[in-house]
PDB file of C-alpha atoms in Angstrom:
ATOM      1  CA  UNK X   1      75.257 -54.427  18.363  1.00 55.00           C
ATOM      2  CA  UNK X   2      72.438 -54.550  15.794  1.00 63.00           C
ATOM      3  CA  UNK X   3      71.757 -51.532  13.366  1.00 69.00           C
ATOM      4  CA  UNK X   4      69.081 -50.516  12.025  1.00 77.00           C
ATOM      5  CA  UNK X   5      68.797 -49.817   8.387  1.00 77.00           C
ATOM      6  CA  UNK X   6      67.084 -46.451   7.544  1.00 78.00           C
ATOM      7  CA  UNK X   7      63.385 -46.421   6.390  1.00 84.00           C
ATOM      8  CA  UNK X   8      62.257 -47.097   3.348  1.00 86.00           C
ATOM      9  CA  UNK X   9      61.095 -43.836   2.383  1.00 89.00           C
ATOM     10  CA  UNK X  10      64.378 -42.455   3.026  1.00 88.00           C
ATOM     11  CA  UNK X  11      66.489 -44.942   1.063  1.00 87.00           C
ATOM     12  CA  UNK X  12      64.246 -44.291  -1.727  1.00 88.00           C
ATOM     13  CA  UNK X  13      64.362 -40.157  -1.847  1.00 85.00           C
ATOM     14  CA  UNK X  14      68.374 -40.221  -1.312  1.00 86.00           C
ATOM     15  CA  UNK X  15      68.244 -42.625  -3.894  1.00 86.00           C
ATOM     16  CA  UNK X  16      66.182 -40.399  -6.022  1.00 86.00           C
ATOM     17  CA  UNK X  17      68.386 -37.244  -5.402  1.00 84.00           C
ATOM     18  CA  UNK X  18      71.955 -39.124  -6.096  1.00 86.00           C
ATOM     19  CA  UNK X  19      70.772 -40.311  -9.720  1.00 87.00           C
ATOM     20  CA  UNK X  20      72.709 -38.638 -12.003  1.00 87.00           C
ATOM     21  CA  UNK X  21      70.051 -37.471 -14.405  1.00 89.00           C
ATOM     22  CA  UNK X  22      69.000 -35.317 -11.645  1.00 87.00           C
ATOM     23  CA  UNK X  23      72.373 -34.292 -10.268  1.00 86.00           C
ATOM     24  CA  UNK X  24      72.360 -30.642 -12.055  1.00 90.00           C
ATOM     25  CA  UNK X  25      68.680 -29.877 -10.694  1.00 90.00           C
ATOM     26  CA  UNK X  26      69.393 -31.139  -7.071  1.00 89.00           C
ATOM     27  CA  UNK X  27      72.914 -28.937  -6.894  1.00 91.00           C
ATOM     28  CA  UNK X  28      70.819 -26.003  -8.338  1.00 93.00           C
ATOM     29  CA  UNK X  29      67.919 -26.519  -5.879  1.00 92.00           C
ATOM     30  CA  UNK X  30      71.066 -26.638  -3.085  1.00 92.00           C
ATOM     31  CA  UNK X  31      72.577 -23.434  -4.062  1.00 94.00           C
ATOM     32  CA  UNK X  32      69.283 -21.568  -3.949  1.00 96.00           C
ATOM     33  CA  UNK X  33      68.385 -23.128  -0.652  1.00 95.00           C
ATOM     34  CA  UNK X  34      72.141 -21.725   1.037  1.00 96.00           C
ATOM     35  CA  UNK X  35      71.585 -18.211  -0.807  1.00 95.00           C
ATOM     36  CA  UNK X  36      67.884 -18.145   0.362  1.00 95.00           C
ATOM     37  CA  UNK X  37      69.256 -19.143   3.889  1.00 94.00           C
ATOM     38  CA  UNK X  38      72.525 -16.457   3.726  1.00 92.00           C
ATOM     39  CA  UNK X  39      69.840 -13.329   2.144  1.00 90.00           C
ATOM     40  CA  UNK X  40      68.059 -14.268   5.452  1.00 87.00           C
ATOM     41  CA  UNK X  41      70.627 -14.231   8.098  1.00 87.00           C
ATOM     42  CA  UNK X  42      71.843 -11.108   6.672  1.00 84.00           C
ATOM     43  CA  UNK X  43      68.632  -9.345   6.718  1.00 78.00           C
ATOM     44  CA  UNK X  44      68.236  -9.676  10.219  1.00 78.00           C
ATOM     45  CA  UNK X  45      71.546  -9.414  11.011  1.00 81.00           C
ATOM     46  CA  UNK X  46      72.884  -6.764   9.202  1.00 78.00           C
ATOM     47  CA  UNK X  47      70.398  -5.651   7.118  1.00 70.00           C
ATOM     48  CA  UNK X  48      69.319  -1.797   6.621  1.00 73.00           C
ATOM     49  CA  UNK X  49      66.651  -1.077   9.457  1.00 76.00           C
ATOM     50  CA  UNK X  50      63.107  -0.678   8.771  1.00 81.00           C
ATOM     51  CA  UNK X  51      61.827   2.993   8.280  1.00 88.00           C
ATOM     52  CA  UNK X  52      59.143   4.176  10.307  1.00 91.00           C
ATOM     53  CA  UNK X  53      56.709   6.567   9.595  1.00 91.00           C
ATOM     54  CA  UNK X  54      54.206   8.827  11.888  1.00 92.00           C
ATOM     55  CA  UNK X  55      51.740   9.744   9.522  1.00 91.00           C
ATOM     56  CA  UNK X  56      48.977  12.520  11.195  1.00 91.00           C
ATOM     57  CA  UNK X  57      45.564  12.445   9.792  1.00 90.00           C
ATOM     58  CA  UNK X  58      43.272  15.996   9.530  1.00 89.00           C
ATOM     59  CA  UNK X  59      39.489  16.486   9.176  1.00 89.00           C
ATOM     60  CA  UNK X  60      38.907  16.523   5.404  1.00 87.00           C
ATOM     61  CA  UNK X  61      38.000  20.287   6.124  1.00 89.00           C
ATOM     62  CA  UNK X  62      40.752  21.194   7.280  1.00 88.00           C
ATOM     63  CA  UNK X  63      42.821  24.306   4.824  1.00 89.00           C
ATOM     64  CA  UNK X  64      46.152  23.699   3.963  1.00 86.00           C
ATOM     65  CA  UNK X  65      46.645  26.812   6.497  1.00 91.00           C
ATOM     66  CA  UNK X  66      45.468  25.344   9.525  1.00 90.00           C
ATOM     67  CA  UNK X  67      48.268  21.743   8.186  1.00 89.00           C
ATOM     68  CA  UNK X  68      51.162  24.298   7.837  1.00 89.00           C
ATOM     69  CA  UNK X  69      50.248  25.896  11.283  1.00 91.00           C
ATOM     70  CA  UNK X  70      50.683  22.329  12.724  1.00 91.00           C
ATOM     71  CA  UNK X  71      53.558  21.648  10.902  1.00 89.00           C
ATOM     72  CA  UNK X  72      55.195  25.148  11.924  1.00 91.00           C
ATOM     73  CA  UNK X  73      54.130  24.322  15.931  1.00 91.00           C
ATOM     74  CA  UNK X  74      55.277  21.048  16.069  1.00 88.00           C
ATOM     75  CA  UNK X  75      58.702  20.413  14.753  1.00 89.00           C
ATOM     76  CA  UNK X  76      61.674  17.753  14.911  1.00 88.00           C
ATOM     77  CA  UNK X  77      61.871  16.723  18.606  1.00 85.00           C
ATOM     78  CA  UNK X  78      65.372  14.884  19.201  1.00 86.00           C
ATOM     79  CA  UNK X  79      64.930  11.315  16.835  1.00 88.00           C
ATOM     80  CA  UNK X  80      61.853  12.283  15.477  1.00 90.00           C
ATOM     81  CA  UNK X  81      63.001  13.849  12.184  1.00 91.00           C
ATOM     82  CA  UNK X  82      59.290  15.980  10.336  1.00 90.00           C
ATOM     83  CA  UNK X  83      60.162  15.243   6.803  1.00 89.00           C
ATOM     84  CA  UNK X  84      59.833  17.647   4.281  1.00 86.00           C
ATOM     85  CA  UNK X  85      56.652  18.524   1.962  1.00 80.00           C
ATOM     86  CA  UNK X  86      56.281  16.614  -1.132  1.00 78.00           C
ATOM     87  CA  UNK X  87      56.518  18.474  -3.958  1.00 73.00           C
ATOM     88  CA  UNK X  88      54.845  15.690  -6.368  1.00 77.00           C
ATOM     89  CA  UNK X  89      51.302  17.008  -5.791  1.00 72.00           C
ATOM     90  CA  UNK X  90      49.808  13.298  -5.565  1.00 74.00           C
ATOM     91  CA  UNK X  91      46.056  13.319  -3.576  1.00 72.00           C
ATOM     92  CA  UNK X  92      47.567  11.191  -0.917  1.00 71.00           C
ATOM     93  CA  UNK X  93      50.035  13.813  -0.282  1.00 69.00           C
ATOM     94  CA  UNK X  94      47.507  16.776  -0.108  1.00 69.00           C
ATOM     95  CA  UNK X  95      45.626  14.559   2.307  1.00 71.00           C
ATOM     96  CA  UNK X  96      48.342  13.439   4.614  1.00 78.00           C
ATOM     97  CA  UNK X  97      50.917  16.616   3.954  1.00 84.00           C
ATOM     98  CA  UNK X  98      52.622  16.014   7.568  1.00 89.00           C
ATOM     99  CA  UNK X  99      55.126  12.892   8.436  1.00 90.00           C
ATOM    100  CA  UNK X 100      57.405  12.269  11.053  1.00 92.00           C
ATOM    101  CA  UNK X 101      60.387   9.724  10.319  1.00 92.00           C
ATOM    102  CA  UNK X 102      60.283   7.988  13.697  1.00 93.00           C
ATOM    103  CA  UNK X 103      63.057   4.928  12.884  1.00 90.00           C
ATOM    104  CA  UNK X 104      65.298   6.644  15.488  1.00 89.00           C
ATOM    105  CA  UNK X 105      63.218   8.107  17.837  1.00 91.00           C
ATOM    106  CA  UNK X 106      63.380   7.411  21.535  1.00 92.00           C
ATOM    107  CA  UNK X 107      59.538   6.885  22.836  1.00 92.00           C
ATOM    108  CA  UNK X 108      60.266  10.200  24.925  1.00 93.00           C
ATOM    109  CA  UNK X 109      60.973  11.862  21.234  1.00 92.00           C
ATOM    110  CA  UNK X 110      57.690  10.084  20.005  1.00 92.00           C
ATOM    111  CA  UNK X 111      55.459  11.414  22.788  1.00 92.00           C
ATOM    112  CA  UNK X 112      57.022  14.430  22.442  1.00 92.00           C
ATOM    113  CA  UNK X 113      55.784  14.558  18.421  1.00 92.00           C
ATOM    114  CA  UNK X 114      52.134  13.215  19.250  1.00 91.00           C
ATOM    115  CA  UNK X 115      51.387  15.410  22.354  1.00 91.00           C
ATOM    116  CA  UNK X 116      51.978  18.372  20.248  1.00 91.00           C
ATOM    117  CA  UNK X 117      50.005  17.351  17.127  1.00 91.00           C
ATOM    118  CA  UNK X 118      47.073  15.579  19.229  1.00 89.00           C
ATOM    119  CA  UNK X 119      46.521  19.629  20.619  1.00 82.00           C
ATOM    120  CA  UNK X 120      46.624  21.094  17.110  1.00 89.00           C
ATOM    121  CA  UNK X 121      42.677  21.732  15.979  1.00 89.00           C
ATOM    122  CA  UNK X 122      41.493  19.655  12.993  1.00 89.00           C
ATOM    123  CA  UNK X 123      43.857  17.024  13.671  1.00 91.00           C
ATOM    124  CA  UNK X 124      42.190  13.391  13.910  1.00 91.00           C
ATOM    125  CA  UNK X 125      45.139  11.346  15.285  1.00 90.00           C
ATOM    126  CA  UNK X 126      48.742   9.868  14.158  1.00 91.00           C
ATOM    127  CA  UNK X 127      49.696   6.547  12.837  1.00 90.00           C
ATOM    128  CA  UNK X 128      52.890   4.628  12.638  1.00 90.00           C
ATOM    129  CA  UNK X 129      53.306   2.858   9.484  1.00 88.00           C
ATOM    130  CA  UNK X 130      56.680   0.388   9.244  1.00 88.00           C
ATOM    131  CA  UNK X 131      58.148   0.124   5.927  1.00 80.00           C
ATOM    132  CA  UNK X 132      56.669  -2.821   4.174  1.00 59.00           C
ATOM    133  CA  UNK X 133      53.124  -3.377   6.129  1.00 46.00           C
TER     134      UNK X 133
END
């Protein structure tokens, strides 16, 4: 039986990562490799869900009467939980005052939501936004 020897380019990195000098730095660079690995198996394992978010869009004419009548005729509908207003007065929450939290909601629930709000005058549509994108 013959064996073969590795190739070169291998004997020379193993040799380069058992030198001493560099022993610290290649145990460090290990370490963070099995906690970058272990952060990863538990995010998608185990880690917290994403949230998702309906977001509906209005005409930019629309009063903040005619976005409270939509949010008064088209409530929570099983999984699909309508989140309350914001109270921080930021543009972007004048302009989008309505969201549904959708992470648990069944796609019966999410018709459900955007059946009743694509009927609702001055509304332009719904989104889903994931948390993250």
């Amino acid at each position: 039986m013959t064996t073969s020897a590795p190739p070169h380019w291998i004997r020379q990195t193993i040799g380069y990562l058992t030198d001493p000098r560099r022993r610290t730095a290649v145990v460090l660079a290990g370490l963070a490799t099995v906690g970058l690995v272990v952060f990863g198996v538990y995010a998608v394992i185990d880690g917290p869900p994403p949230k998702v978010e309906a977001v509906v869009y209005f005409d930019p004419a629309a009063t903040t009467a005619e976005k409270e009548a939509v949010r008064a005729a088209c409530p929570t509908v099983g999984g699909a939980l309508q989140e309350p207003r914001d109270t921080n007065n930021l543009a972007t929450s004048r302009a989008y005052p309505l969201r549904y939290d959708i992470s648990q909601a069944s796609s019966a629930d999410k018709a459900a939501i955007y059946r009743c709000v694509q009927g609702r005058p001055k509304v332009i549509g719904i989104s889903e936004f994931t948390q993250g994108q």
